mmCIF file of C-alpha atoms in Angstrom:
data_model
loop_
_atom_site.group_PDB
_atom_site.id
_atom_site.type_symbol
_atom_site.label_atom_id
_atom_site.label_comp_id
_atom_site.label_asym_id
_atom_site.label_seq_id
_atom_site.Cartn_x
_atom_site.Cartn_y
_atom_site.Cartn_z
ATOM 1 C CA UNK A 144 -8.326 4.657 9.860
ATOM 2 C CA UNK A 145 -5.759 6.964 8.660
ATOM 3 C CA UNK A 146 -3.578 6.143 5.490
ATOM 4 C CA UNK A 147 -0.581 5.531 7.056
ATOM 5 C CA UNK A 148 -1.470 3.051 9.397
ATOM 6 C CA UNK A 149 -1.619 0.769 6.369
ATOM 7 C CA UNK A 150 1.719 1.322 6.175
ATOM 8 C CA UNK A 151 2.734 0.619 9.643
ATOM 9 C CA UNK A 152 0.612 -3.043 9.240
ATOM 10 C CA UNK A 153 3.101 -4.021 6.065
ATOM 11 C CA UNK A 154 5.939 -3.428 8.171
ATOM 12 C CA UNK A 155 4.432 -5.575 10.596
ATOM 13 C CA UNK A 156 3.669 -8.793 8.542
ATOM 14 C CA UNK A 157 6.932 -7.519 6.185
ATOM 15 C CA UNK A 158 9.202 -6.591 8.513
ATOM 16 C CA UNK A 159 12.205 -7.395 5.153
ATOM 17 C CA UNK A 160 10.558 -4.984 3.740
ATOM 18 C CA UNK A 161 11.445 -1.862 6.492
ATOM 19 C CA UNK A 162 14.355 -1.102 4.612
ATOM 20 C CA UNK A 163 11.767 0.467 2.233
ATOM 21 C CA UNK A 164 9.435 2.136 4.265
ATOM 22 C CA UNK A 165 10.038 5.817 3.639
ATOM 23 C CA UNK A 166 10.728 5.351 -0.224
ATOM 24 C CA UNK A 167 7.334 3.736 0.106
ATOM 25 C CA UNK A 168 5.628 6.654 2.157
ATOM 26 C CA UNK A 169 7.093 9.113 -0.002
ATOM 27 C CA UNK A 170 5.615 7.371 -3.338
ATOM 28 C CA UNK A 171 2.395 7.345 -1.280
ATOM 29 C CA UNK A 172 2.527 11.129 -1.158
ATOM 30 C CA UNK A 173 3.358 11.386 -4.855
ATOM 31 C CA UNK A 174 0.273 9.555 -5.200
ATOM 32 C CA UNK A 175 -1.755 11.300 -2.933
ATOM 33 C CA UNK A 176 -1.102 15.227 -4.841
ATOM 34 C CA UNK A 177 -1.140 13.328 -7.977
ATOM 35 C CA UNK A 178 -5.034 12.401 -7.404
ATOM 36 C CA UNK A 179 -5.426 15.828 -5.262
ATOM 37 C CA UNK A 180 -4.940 17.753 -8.303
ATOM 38 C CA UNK A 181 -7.305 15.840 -10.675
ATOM 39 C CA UNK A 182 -3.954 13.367 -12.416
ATOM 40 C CA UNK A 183 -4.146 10.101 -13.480
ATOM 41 C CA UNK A 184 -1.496 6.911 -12.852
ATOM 42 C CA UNK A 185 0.058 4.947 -15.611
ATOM 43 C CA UNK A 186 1.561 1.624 -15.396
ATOM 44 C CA UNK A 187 4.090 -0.414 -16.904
ATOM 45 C CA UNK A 188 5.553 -3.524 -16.813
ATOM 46 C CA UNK A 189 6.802 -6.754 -18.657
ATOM 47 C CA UNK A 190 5.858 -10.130 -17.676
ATOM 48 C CA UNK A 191 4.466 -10.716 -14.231
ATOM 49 C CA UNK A 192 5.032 -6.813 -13.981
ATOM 50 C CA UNK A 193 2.413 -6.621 -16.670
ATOM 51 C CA UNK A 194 0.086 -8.418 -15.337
ATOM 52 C CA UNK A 195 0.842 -6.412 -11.611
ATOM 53 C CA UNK A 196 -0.003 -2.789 -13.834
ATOM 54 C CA UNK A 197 -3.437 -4.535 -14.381
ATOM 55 C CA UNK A 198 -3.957 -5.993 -10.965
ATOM 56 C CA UNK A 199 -3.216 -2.600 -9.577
ATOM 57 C CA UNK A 200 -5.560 -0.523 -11.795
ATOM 58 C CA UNK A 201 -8.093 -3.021 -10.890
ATOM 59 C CA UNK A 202 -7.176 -1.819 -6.873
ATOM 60 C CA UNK A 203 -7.725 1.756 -7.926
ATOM 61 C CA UNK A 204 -10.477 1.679 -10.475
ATOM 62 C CA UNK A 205 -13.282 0.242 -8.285
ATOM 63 C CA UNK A 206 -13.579 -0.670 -4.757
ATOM 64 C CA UNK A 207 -11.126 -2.537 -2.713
ATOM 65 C CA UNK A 208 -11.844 -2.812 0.200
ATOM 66 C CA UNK A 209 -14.364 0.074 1.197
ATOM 67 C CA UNK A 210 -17.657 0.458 -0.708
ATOM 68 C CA UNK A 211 -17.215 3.742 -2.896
ATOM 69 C CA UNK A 212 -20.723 4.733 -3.193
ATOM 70 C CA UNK A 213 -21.007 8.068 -5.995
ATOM 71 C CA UNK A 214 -22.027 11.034 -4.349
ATOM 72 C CA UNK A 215 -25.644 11.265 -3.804
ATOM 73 C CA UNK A 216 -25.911 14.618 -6.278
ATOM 74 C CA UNK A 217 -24.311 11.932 -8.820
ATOM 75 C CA UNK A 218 -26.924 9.348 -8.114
ATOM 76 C CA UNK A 219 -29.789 12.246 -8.344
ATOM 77 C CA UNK A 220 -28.695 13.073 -11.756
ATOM 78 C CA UNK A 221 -28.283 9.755 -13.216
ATOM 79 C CA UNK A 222 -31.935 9.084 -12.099
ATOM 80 C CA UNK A 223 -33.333 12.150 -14.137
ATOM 81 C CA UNK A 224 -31.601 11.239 -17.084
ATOM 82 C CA UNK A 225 -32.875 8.145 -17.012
ATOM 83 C CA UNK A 226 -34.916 6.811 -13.989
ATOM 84 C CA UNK A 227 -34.743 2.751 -14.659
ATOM 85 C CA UNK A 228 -31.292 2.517 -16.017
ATOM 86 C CA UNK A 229 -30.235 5.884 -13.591
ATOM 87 C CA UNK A 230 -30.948 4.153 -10.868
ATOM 88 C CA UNK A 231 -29.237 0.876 -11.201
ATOM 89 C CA UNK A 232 -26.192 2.866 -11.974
ATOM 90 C CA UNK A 233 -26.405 4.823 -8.624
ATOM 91 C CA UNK A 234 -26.699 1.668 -6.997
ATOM 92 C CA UNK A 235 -24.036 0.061 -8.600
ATOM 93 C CA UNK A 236 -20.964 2.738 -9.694
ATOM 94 C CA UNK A 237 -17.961 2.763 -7.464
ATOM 95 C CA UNK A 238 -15.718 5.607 -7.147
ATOM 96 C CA UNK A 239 -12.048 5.392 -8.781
ATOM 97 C CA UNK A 240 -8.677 6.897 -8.699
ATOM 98 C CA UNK A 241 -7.690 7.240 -12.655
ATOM 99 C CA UNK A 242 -5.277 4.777 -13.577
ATOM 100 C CA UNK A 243 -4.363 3.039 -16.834
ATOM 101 C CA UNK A 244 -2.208 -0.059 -17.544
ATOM 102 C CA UNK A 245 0.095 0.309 -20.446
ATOM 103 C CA UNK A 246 0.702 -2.823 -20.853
ATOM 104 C CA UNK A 247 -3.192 -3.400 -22.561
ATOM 105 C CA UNK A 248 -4.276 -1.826 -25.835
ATOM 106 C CA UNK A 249 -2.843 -4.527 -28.532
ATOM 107 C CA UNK A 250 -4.358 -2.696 -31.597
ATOM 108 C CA UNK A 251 -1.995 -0.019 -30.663
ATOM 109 C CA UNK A 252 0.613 -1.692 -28.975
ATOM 110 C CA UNK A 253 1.090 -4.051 -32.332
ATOM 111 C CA UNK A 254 0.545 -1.283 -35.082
ATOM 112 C CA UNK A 255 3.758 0.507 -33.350
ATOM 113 C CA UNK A 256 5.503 -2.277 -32.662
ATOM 114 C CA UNK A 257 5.241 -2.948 -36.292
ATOM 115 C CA UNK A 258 5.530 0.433 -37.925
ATOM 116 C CA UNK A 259 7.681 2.335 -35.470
ATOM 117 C CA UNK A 260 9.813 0.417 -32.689
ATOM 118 C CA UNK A 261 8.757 -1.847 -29.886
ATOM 119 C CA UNK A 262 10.586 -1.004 -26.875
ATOM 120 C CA UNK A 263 9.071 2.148 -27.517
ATOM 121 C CA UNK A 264 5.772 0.904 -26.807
ATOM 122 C CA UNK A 265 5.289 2.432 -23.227
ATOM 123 C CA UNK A 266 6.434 5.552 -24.324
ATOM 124 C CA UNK A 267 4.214 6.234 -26.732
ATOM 125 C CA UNK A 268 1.078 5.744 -24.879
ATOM 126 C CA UNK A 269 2.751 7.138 -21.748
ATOM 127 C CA UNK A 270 3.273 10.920 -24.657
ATOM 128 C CA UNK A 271 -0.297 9.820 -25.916
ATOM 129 C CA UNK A 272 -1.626 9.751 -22.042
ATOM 130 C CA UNK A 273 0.446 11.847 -19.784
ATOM 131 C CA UNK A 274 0.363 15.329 -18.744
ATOM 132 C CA UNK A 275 2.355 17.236 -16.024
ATOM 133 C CA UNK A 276 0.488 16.092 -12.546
ATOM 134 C CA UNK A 277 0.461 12.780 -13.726
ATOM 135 C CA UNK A 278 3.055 9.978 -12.658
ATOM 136 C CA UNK A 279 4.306 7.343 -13.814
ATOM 137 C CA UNK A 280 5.053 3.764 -12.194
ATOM 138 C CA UNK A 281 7.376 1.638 -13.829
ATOM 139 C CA UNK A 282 7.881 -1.728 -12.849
ATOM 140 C CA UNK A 283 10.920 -3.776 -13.351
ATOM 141 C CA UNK A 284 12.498 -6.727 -11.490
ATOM 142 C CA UNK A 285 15.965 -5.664 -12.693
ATOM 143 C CA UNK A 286 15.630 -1.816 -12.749
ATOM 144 C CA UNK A 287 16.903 -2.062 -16.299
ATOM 145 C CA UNK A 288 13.755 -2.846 -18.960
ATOM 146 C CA UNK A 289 14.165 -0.934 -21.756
ATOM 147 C CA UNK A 290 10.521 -0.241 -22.818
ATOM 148 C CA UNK A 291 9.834 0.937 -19.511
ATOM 149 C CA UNK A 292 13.481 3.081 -19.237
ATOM 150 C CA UNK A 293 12.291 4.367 -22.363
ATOM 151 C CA UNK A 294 8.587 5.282 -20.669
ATOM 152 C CA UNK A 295 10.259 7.090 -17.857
ATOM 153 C CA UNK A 296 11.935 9.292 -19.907
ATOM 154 C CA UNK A 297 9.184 10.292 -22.020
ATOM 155 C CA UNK A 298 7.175 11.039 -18.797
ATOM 156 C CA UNK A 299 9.908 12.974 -17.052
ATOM 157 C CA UNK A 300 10.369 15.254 -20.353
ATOM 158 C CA UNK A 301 6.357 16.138 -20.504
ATOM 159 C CA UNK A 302 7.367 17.309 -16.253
ATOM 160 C CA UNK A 303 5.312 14.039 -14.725
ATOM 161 C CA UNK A 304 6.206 12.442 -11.715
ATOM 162 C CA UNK A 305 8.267 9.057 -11.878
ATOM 163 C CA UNK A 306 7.915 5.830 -9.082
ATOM 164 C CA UNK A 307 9.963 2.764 -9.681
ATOM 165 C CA UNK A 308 9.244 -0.968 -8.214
ATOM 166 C CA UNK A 309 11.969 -2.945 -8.286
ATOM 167 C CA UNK A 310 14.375 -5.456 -6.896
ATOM 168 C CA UNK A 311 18.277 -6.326 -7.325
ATOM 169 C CA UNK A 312 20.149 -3.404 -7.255
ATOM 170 C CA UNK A 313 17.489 -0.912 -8.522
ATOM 171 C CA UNK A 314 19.129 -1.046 -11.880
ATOM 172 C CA UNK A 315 18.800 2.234 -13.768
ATOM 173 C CA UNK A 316 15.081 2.745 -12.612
ATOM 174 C CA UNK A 317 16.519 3.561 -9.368
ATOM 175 C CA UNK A 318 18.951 6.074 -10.734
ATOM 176 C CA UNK A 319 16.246 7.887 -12.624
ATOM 177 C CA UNK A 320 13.083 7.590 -10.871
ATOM 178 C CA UNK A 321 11.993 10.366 -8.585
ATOM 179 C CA UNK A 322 11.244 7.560 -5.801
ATOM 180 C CA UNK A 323 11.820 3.964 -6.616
ATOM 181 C CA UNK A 324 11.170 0.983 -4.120
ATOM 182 C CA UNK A 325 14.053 -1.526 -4.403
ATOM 183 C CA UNK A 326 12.553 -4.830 -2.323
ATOM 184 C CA UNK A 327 15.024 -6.627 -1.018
ATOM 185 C CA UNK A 328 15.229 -9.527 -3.346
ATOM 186 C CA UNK A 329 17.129 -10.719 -5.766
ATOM 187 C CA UNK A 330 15.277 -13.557 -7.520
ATOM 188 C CA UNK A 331 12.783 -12.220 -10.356
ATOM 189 C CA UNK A 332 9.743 -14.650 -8.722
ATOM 190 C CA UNK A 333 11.105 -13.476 -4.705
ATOM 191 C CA UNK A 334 11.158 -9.811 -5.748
ATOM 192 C CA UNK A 335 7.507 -10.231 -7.610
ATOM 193 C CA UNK A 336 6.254 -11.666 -4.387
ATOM 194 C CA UNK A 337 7.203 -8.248 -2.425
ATOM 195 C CA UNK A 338 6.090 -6.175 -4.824
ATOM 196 C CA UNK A 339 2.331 -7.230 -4.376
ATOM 197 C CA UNK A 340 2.222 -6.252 -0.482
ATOM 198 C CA UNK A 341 4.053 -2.977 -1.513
ATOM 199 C CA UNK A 342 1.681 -1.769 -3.703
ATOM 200 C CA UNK A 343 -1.441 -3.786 -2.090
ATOM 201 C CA UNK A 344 -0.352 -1.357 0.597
ATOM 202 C CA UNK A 345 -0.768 2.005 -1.693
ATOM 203 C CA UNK A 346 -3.720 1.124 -3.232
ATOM 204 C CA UNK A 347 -4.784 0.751 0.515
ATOM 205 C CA UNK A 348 -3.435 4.017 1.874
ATOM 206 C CA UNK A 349 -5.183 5.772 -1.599
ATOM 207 C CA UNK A 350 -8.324 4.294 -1.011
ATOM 208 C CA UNK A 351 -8.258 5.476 2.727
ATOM 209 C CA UNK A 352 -7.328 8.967 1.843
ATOM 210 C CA UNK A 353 -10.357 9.489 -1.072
ATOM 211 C CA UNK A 354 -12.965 7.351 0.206
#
């Protein structure tokens, strides 16, 4: 099955959300030459957003809906390091696409909240994290959360590719994002429920496209 003809099913049981389609491919692509070139994602978001970064890195990190088996020269080794415990680890490891939820770490997330600033939370880990090749998705209902604002322009200074999911009028993710995904909602709960097929959908496409 090729990538995009997960893409072509959304717009089939979301046909609202055809208005997005391209912004969607395109993140796809950013995606795809992200992971093509060894990068990793990171994720953030406030909320029910925070809780989508982690669902999503759960998408990526393991299997989804395909198996992921490691290569067999990965299984080979693990079994001469250690032939009991080698083996039940080449039976058992899944492949995974590198991604990392900002929204997680409270040791870190609390000692800058209380010793630097808060709403520069994301940022930090996203200048602790990132590298150019690496991209960033912010997600915000409104387009305007200042945390992750402040995240995308730490990540577009160290030359990493931006996404932004979103709803309303885009707010000012969609003004600085390199592609941002504006559902076409404008209820906070209506806009979280199209965000789940959206990115259901590009974990989908990813998974098709490396495994």
């Amino acid at each position: 099955m090729e990538p995009m003809k997960y893409l072509e099913e959304l717009m089939e049981r979301y046909p609202n959300l055809s208005c997005v389609r391209e912004e969607i491919k395109n993140a796809y692509e950013i995606l795809e030459a992200c992971y093509v070139n060894g990068g990793k994602l990171l994720i953030a978001g406030n909320g029910g957003s925070c809780a989508d970064a982690e669902h999503i890195v759960g998408e990526l990190m393991k299997g989804f809906v395909k198996r992921r088996s490691v290569s067999p020269e990965f299984q080979e080794t693990l079994k001469e390091i250690d032939p009991e415990m080698g083996s039940a680890l080449a039976e058992k490891l899944q492949g995974g696409l590198p991604a990392i939820a900002l929204t997680g770490h409270p040791g870190l997330s609390t000692a800058f909240l209380n010793d630097v600033d808060g709403d520069m939370i994301f940022a930090q880990q996203t200048y602790g994290y990132g590298k150019k090749g690496d991209v960033l998705l912010g997600i915000s209902t409104s387009g305007n959360s200042k945390n992750v604002m402040y995240a995308m322009t730490a990540a577009r200074a160290l030359g990493m590719k931006t996404i932004g999911l979103t709803g309303k009028d885009g707010g000012q993710l969609k003004k600085t994002a390199d592609v941002s995904i504006v559902v076409p909602e404008s209820e906070t709960f209506k806009i979280q429920e199209l965000h789940l097929p959206v990115y259901h959908a590009l974990c989908l496409m990813l998974e098709e496209r490396f495994f």
